[in-house]
XYZ file of C-alpha atoms in Angstrom:
78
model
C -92.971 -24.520 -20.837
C -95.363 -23.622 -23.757
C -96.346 -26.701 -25.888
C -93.820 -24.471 -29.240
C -91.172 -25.337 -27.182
C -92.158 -28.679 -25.709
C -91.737 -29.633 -29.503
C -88.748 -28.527 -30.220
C -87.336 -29.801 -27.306
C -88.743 -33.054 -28.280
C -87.677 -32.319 -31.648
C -84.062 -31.981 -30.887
C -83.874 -34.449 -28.558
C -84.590 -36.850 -31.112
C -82.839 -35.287 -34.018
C -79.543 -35.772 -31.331
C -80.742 -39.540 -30.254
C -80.357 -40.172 -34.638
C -77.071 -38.576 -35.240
C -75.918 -40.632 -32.258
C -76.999 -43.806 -33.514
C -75.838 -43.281 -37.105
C -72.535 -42.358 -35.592
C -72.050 -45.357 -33.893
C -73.809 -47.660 -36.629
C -71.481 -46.094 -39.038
C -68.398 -46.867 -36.745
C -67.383 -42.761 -36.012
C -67.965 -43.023 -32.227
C -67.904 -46.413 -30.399
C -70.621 -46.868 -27.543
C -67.936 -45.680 -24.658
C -67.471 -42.194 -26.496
C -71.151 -41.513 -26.848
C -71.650 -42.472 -23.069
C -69.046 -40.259 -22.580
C -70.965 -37.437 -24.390
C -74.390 -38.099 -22.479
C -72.490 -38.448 -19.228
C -70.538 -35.059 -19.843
C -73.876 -33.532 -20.890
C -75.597 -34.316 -17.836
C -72.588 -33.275 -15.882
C -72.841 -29.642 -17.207
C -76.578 -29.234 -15.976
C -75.835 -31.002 -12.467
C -72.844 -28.893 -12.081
C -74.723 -25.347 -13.319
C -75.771 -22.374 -11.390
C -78.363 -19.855 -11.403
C -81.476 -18.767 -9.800
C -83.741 -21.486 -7.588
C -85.797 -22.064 -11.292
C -82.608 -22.653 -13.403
C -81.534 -25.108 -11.342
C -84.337 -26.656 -11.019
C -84.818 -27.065 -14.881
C -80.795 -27.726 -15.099
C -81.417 -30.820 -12.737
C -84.545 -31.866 -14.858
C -82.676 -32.022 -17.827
C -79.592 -34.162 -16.155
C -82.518 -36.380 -14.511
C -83.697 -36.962 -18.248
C -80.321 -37.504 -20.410
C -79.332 -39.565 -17.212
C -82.502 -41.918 -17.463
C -81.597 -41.873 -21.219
C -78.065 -43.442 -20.593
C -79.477 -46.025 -18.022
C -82.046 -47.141 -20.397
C -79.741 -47.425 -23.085
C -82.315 -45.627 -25.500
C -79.500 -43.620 -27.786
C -77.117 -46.423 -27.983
C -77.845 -50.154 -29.032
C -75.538 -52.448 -26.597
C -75.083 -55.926 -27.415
């Protein structure tokens, strides 16, 4: 991956890890409901098909929003 997009995937990833917070900081989604919506991302790149290099970046990405959700980094629990 070229160091471009490197940074935007870091970009995004943390432009998505904000809107997540402010949207359960401002009460829109409780903490279940954005679990929900890291769990059904990840779900969509384990369950994915494609050639021997997709899959391997498809189960790269589900490793990563899965160690997000275990670390609790895009939600604050109590």
């Amino acid at each position: 991956m070229s160091t471009a997009s490197e940074h935007a995937g870091q970009a995004a990833l943390s432009i998505c890890e904000a809107l997540l917070l402010a949207l359960n900081d401002r009460a829109v989604l409780p903490e279940h409901e954005i679990l929900g919506v890291l769990r059904d991302a990840a779900a969509t790149h384990e369950n994915a098909v494609g050639t021997d290099l997709e899959m391997e970046r498809h189960q790269a990405v589900a490793e990563m929003i899965n160690s997000i959700i275990a670390g609790g980094h895009s939600v604050r629990r109590s």
